Short mmCIF file of C-alpha atoms in Angstrom, two decimals:
data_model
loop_
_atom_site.label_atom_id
_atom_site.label_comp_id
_atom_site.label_asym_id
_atom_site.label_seq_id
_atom_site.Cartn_x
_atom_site.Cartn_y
_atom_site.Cartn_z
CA UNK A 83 97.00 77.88 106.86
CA UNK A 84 97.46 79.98 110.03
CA UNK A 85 100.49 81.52 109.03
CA UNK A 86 98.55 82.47 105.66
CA UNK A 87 95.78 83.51 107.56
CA UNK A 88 97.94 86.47 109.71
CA UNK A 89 98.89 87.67 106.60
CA UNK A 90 95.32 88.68 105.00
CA UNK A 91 95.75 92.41 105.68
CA UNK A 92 98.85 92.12 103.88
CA UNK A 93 97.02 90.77 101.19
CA UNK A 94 94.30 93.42 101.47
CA UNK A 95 96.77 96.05 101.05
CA UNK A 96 98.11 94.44 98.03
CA UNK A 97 94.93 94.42 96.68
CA UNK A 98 94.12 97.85 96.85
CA UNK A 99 96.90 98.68 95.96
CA UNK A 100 97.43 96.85 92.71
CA UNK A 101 93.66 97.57 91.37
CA UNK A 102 94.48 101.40 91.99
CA UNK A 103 97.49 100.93 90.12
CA UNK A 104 96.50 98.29 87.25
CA UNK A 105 93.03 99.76 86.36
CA UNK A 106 94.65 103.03 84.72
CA UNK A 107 97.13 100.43 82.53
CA UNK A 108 94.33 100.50 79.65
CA UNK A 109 93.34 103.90 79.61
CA UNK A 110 96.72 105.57 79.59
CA UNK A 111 97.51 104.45 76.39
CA UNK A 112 94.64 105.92 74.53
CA UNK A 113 95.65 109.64 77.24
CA UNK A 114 98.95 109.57 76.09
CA UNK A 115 98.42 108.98 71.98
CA UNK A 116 94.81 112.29 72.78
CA UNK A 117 97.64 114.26 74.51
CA UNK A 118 100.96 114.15 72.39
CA UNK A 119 98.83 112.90 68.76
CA UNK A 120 95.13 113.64 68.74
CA UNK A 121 93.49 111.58 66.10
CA UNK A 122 96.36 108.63 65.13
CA UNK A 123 96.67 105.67 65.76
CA UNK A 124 100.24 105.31 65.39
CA UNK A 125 102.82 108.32 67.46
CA UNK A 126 106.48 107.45 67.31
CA UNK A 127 106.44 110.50 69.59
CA UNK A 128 104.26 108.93 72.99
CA UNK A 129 106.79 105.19 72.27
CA UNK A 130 109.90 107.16 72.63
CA UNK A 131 108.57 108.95 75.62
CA UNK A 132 107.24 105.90 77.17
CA UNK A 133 110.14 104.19 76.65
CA UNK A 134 112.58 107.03 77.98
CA UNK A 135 109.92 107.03 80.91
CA UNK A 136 110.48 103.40 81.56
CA UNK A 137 114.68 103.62 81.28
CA UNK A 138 114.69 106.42 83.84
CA UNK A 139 112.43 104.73 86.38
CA UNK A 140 114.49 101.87 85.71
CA UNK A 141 117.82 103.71 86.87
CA UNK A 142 116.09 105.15 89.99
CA UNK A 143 114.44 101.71 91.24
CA UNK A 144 118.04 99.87 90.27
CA UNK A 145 119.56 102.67 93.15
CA UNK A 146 116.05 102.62 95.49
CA UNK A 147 115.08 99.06 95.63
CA UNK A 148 117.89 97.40 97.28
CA UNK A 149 117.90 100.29 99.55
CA UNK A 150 114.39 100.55 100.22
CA UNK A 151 114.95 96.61 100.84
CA UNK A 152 118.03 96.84 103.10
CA UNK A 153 116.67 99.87 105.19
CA UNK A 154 113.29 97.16 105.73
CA UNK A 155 115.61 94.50 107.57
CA UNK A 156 116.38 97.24 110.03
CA UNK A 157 113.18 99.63 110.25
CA UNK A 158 110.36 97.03 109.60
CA UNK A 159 108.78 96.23 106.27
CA UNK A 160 105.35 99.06 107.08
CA UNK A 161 107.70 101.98 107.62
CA UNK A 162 109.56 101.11 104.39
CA UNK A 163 105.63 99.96 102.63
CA UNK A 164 104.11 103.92 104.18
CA UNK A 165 106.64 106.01 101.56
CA UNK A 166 106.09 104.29 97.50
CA UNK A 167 102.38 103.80 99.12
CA UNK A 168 101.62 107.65 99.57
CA UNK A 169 103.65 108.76 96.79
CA UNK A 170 101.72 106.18 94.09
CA UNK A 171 98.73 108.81 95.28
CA UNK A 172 100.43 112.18 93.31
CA UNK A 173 100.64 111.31 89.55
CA UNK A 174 96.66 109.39 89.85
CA UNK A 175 95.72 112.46 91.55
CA UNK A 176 96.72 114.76 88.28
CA UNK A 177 94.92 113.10 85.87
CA UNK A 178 92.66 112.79 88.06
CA UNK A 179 92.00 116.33 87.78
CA UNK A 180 92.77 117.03 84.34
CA UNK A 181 94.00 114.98 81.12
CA UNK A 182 94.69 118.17 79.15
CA UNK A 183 98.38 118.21 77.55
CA UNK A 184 99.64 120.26 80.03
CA UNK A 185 98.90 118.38 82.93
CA UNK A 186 99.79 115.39 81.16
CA UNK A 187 102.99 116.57 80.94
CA UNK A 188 103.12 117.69 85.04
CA UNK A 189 101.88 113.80 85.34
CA UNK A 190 104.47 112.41 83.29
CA UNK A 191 107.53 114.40 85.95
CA UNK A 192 105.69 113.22 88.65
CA UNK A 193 105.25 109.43 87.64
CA UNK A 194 108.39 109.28 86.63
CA UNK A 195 110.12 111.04 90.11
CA UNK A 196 107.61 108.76 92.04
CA UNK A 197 107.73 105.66 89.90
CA UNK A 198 112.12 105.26 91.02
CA UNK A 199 111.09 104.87 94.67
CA UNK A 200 107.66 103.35 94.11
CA UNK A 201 108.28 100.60 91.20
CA UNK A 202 108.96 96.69 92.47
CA UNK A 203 109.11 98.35 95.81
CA UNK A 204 105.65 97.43 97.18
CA UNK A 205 106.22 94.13 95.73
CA UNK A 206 109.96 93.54 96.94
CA UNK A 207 108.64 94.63 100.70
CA UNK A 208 105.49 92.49 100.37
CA UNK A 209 107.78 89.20 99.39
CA UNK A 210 109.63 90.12 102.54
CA UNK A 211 107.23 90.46 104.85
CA UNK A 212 106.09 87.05 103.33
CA UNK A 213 109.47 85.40 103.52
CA UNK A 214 109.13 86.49 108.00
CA UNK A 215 106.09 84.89 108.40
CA UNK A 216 106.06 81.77 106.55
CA UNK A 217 108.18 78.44 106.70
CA UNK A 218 110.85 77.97 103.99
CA UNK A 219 108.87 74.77 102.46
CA UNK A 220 105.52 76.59 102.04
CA UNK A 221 106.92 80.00 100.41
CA UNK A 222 106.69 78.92 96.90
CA UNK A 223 102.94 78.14 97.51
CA UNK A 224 102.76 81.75 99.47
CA UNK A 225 104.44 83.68 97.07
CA UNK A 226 102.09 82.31 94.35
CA UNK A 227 98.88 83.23 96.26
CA UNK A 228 100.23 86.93 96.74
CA UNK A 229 100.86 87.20 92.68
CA UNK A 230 97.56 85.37 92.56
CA UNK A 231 95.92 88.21 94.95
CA UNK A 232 97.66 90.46 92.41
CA UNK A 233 96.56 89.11 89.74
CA UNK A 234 92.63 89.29 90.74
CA UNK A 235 93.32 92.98 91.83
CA UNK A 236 94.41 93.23 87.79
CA UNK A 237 90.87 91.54 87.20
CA UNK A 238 89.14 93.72 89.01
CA UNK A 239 90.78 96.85 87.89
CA UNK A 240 90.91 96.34 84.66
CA UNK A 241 86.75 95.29 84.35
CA UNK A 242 86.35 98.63 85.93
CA UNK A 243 88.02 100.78 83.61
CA UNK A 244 85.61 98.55 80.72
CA UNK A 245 82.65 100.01 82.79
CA UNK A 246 84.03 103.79 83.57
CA UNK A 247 84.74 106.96 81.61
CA UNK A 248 88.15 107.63 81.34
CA UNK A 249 88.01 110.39 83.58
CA UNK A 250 86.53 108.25 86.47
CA UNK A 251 88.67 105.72 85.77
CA UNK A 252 91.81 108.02 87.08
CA UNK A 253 89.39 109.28 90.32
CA UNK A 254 88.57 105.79 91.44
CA UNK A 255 92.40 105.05 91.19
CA UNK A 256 93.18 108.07 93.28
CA UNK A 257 90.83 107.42 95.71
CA UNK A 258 91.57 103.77 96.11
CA UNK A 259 95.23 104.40 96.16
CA UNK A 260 93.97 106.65 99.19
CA UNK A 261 92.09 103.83 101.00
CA UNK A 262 95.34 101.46 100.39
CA UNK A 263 97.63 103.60 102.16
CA UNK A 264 95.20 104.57 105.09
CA UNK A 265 94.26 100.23 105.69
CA UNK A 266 98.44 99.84 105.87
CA UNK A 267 98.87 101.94 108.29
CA UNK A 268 96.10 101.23 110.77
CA UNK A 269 95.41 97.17 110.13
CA UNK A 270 98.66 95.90 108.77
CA UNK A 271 101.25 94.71 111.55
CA UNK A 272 105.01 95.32 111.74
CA UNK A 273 107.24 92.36 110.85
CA UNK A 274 110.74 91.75 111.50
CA UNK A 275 112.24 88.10 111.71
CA UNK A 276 113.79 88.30 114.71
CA UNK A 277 111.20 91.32 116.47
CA UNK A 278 113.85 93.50 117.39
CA UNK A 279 112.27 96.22 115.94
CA UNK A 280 110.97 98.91 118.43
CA UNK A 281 111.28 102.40 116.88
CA UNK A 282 110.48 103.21 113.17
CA UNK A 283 112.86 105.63 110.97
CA UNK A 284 112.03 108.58 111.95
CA UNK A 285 111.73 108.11 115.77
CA UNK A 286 113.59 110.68 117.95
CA UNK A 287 114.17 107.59 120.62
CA UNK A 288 117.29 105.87 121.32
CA UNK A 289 117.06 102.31 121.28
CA UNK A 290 119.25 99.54 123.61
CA UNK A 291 119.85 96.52 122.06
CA UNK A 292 120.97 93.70 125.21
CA UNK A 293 123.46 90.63 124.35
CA UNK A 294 122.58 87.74 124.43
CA UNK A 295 123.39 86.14 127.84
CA UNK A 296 126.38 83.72 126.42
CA UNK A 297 128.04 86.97 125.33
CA UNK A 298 128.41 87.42 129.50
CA UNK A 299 127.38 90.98 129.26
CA UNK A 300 124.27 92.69 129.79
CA UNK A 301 124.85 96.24 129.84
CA UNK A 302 122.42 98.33 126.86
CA UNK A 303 124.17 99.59 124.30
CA UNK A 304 122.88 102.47 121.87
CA UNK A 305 121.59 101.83 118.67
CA UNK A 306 123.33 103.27 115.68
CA UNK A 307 120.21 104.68 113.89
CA UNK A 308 121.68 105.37 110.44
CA UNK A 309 123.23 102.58 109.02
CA UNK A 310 125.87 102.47 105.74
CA UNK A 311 123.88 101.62 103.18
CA UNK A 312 123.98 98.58 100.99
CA UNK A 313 126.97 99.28 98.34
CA UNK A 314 127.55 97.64 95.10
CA UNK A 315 130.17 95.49 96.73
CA UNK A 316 127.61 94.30 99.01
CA UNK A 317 125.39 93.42 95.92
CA UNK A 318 128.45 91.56 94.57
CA UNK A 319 128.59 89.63 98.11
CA UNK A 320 124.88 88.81 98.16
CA UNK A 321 125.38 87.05 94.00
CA UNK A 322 128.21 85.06 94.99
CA UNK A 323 126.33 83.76 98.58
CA UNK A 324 125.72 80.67 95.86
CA UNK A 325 125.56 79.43 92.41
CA UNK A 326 121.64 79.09 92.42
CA UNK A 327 121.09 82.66 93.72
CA UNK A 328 123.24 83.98 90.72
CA UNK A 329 121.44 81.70 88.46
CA UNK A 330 118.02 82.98 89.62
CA UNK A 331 119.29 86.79 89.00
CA UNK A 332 120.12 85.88 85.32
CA UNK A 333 116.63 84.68 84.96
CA UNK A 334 115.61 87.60 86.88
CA UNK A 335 117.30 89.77 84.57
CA UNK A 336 116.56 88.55 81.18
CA UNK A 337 112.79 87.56 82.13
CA UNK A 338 112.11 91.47 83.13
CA UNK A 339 114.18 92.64 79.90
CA UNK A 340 110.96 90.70 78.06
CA UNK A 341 108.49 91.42 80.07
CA UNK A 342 109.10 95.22 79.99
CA UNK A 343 109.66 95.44 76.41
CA UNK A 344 106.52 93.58 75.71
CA UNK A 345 104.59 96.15 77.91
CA UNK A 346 106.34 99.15 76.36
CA UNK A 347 105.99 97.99 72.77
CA UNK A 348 102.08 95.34 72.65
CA UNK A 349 100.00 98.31 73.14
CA UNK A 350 101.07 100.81 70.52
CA UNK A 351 101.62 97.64 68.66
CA UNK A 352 97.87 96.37 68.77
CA UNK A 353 96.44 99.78 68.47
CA UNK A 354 98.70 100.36 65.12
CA UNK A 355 97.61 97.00 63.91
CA UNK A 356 94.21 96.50 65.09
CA UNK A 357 93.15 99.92 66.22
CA UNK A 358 92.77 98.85 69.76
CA UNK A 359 91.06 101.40 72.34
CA UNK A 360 90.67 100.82 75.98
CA UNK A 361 88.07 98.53 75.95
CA UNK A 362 89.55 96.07 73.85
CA UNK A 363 92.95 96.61 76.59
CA UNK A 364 90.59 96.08 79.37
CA UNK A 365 88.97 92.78 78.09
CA UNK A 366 93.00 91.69 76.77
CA UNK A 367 93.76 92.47 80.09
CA UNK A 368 90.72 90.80 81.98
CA UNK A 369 91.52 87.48 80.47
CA UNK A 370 95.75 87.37 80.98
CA UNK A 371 94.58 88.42 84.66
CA UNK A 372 91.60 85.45 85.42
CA UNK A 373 93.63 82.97 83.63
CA UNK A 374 96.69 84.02 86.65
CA UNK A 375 94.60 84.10 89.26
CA UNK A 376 92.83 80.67 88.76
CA UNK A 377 96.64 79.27 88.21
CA UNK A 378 97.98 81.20 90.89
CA UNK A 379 95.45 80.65 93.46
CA UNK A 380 94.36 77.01 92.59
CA UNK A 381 96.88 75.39 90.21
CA UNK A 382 100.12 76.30 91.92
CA UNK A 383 99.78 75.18 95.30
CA UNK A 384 99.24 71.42 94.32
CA UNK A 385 101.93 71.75 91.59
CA UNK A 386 104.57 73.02 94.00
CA UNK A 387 105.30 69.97 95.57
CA UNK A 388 104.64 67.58 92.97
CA UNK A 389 106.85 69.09 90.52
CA UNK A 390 109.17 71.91 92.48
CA UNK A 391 109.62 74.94 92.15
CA UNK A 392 112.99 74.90 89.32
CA UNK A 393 110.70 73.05 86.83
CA UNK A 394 107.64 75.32 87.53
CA UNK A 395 110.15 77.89 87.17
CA UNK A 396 111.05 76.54 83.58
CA UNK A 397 107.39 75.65 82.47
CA UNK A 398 106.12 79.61 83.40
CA UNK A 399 109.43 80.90 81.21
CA UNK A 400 108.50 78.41 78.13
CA UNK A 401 104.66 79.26 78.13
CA UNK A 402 106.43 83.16 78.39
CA UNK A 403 108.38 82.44 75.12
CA UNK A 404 105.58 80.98 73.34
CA UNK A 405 102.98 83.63 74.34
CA UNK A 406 105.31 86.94 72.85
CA UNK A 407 105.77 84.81 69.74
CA UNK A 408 102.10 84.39 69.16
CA UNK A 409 102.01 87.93 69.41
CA UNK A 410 104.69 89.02 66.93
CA UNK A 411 102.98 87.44 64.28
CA UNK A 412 99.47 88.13 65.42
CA UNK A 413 97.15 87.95 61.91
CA UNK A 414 93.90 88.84 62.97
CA UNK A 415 92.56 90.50 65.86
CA UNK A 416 91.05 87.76 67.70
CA UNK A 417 95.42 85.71 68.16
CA UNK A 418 96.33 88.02 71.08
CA UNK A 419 93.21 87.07 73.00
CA UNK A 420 94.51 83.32 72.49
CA UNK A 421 98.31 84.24 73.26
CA UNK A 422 96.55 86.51 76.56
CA UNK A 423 95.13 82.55 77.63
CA UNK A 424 98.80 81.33 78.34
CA UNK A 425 98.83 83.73 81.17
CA UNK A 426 97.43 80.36 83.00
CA UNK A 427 101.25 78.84 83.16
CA UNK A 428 103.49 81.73 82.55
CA UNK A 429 102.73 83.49 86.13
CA UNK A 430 104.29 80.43 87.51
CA UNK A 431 107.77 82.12 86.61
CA UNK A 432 108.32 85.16 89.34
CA UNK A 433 106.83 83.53 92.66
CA UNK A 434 108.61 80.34 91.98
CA UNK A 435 112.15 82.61 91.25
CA UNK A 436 111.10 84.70 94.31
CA UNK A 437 110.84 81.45 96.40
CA UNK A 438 114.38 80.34 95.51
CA UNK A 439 115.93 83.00 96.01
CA UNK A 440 114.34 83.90 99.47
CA UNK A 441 115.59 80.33 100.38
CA UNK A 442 119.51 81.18 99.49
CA UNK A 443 120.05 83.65 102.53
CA UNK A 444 119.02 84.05 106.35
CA UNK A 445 115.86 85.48 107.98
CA UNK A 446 117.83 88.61 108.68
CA UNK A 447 118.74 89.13 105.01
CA UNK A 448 115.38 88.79 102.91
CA UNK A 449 114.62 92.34 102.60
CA UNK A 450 117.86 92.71 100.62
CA UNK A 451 117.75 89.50 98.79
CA UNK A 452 114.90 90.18 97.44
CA UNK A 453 115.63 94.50 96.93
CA UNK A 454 119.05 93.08 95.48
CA UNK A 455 116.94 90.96 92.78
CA UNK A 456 114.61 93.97 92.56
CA UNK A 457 117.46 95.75 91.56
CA UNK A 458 118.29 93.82 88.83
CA UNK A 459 114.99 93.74 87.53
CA UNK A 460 115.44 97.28 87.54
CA UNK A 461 118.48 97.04 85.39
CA UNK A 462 116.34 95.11 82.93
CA UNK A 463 114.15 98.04 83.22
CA UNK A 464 116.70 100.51 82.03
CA UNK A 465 117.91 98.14 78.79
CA UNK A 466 114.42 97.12 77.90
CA UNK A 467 113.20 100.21 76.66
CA UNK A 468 116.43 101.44 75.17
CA UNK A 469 117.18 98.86 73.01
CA UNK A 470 113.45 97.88 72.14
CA UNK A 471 111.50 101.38 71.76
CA UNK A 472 113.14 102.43 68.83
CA UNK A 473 112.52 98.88 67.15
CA UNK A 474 109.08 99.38 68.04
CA UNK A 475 108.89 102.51 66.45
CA UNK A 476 110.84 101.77 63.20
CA UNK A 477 108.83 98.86 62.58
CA UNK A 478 105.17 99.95 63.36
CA UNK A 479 106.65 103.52 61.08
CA UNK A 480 105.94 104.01 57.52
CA UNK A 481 110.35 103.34 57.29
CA UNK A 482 110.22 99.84 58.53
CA UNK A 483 112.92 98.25 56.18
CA UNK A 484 110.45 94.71 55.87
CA UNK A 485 106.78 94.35 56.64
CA UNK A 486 106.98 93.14 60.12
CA UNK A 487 104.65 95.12 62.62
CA UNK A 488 105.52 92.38 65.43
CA UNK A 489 109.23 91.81 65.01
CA UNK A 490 110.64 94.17 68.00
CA UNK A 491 108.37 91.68 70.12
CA UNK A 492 109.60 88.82 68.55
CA UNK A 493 113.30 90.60 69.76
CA UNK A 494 111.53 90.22 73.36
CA UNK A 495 110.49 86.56 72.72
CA UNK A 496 114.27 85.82 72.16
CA UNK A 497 115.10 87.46 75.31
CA UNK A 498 112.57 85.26 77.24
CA UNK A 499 114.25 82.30 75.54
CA UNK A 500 117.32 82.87 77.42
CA UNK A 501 115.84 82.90 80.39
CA UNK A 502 113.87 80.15 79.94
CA UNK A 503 117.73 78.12 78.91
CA UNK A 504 119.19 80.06 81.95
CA UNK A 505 116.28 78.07 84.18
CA UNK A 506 117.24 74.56 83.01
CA UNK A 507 120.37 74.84 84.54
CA UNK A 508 119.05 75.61 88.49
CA UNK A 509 119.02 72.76 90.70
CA UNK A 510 117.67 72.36 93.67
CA UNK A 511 120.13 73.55 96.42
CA UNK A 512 121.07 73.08 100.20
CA UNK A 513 119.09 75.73 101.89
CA UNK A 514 121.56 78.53 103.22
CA UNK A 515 118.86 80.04 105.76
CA UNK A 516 118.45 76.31 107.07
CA UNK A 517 122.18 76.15 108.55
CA UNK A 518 123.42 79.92 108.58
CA UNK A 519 123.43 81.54 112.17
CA UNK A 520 122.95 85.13 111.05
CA UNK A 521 123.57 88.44 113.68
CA UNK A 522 120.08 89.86 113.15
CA UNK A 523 120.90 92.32 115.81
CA UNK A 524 122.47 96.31 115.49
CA UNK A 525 125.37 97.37 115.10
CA UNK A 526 126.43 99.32 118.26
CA UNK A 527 128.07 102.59 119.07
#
């Protein structure tokens, strides 16, 4: 509980962060179909551009997170946190101003140029900073409460934007997004695992790094401040550090391949089929995010070590299947309010992943173990809406070759299967970061 209890501005930041970020989710459908189709409720047009959106953000974040990762196990996780933080500010800020075409078009540049350094960033360096502060046996339980602090900041959010106008919806996200950034910088501590961190990035001092004494050799040596950056054969490296890490970035990769096709593809769907608005996204919304947060918060700490984290792992991916099935054949307007309810064991899935894989490598290494899992998320991100934008589109169009308004998501729900098979397979492994000495120190010149 004390180590938990050092991390609450972490937390804080997380929070503000996420309900900055999350409350704008349900209005920006109903922006994009006013901007690109005024008066329809069904714009093959805004689904292509969302999901060419999505694929390019995907292909920046698959280059930027493991850096943005690597570069934290050197320059401290708040440095790294201070850049996707003040850039999530720009694109609010537009529509913020204005929700005209034109700017909506200047806001979709600028998310999507932010969105490659900013996506799975925040959350790959939060993990981190988790993994430096808390024992190996209790991250599972830690990693749930920060989804679960996520998950009420997706609560919160999204009952706001029931209660606001859709242009104060997109100036309380601005100026929340504002507050997030400001409370990192001054409350939140630095954290490095083994605090040899003295000078941020952009520090014009040299730094000494001293051997340790069995070395036999004092004498400073100078810090080489710019480091080679992780390459794809380092990525390689990190899959094949053991079986269960490479297991956990299948699962990794096919759970994000459903989960961002569902995103791209349930709200156009449910507005084409049930002429949802952005109320009826907020209260959708409202319920997935309570049902998380009571799981995340209350249910998954006791379940952790009664039933570990692989089988957690495999109950969140089955309730995952099961909940995008109910949705592709949805037949009245009150099933994806029932499907939204299964939220309370799905969430289980990506802090219990997160906690395996942050138990396969050293102290020194967690920034890019969890960047290099980021990264294939981001992958995911890139296929999703490639392969499942144009389903979405043919099938919600007036060309759909059978009468089946939900099957791209059914598509998704097979993708989540394979995941969910993938998970059976992980067993509980030796802990690497138990019996691995690992050179946290700097390479010197």
């Amino acid at each position: 509980m004390e180590k938990l209890s050092g991390l609450s501005h972490l937390f804080m930041t997380v929070f503000l962060h996420n309900f900055s970020t999350f409350m704008v989710i349900p209005a920006i459908t109903d922006v994009t179909m006013t901007a690109l189709c005024p008066g329809l409720d069904e714009c093959s047009l805004a689904i292509y551009l969302t999901g060419f959106q999505q694929a390019i953000i995907g292909l920046g974040t698959l280059v930027m997170t493991p850096l943005v990762g690597n570069l934290s196990d050197k320059y401290g996780r708040k440095t790294l946190l201070t850049v996707p933080m003040t850039l999530t500010i720009i694109p609010l800020g537009i529509l913020a101003y204005s929700r005209a075409r034109t700017f909506f078009y200047v806001y979709y540049v600028f998310k999507t140029l932010t969105a490659m350094i900013c996506e799975g960033s925040i959350h790959c360096l939060s993990l981190a900073y988790v993994a430096d502060n808390v024992p190996e046996g209790q991250r599972a339980s830690s990693f749930g409460i920060l989804s679960g602090i996520g998950s009420a900041a997706f609560v919160c959010g999204t009952l706001s934007t029931r209660f606001l106008s859709t242009a104060s919806t997109f100036q309380v996200a601005a100026s929340v997004a504002v507050m997030a950034a400001v409370y990192m910088r001054i409350f939140l501590p630095d954290s490095i695992a083994d605090d040899a961190l003295s000078v941020p990035i952009l520090s014009k001092e040299k730094l000494n790094v001293v051997k340790s004494k069995s070395d036999g050799d004092s004498a400073p040596k100078t810090l080489q401040i710019f480091k080679p950056m992780p390459s794809f054969e380092d990525m390689l490296s990190l899959l094949k550090t053991s079986s269960t890490f490479s297991q956990a970035a299948i699962v990794a990769f096919f759970s994000s391949l459903a989960d961002v096709g569902l995103h791209a593809s349930m709200m156009y769907y449910l507005k084409a089929s049930f002429h949802f608005s952005k109320n009826q996204f907020a209260d959708l919304m409202v319920i997935t995010g309570i049902a998380g947060t009571i799981s995340q918060l209350l249910l998954m700490p006791m379940l952790v070590p009664a039933l570990g984290e692989e089988k957690l792992l495999s109950i969140g991916l089955f309730f995952s299947c099961a909940h995008m099935f109910l949705y592709s054949v949805a037949w009245s307007f009150w099933v994806p309010y029932v499907a939204a309810m299964f939220s309370i064991l799905f969430v289980f899935s990506q802090p219990c992943m997160r906690s395996i894989v942050s138990k396969q490598v050293g102290s020194c290494e967690q920034g890019m173990a969890q960047g290099c899992i980021s990264g294939i998320c981001s992958f995911a991100n890139v296929v999703s809406p490639l392969a499942f934008s144009p389903l979405t589109a043919l099938f919600l169009s007036d060309d759909a070759p059978f009468d089946f308004p939900g099957f791209s998501i059914m598509c998704i729900g097979f993708a989540s299967m394979i995941a969910f098979v993938q998970s059976m397979t992980i067993r509980a492994a030796p802990l690497i970061s138990s019996h691995t000495v690992n050179n946290c120190n700097y390479a010197a010149v």
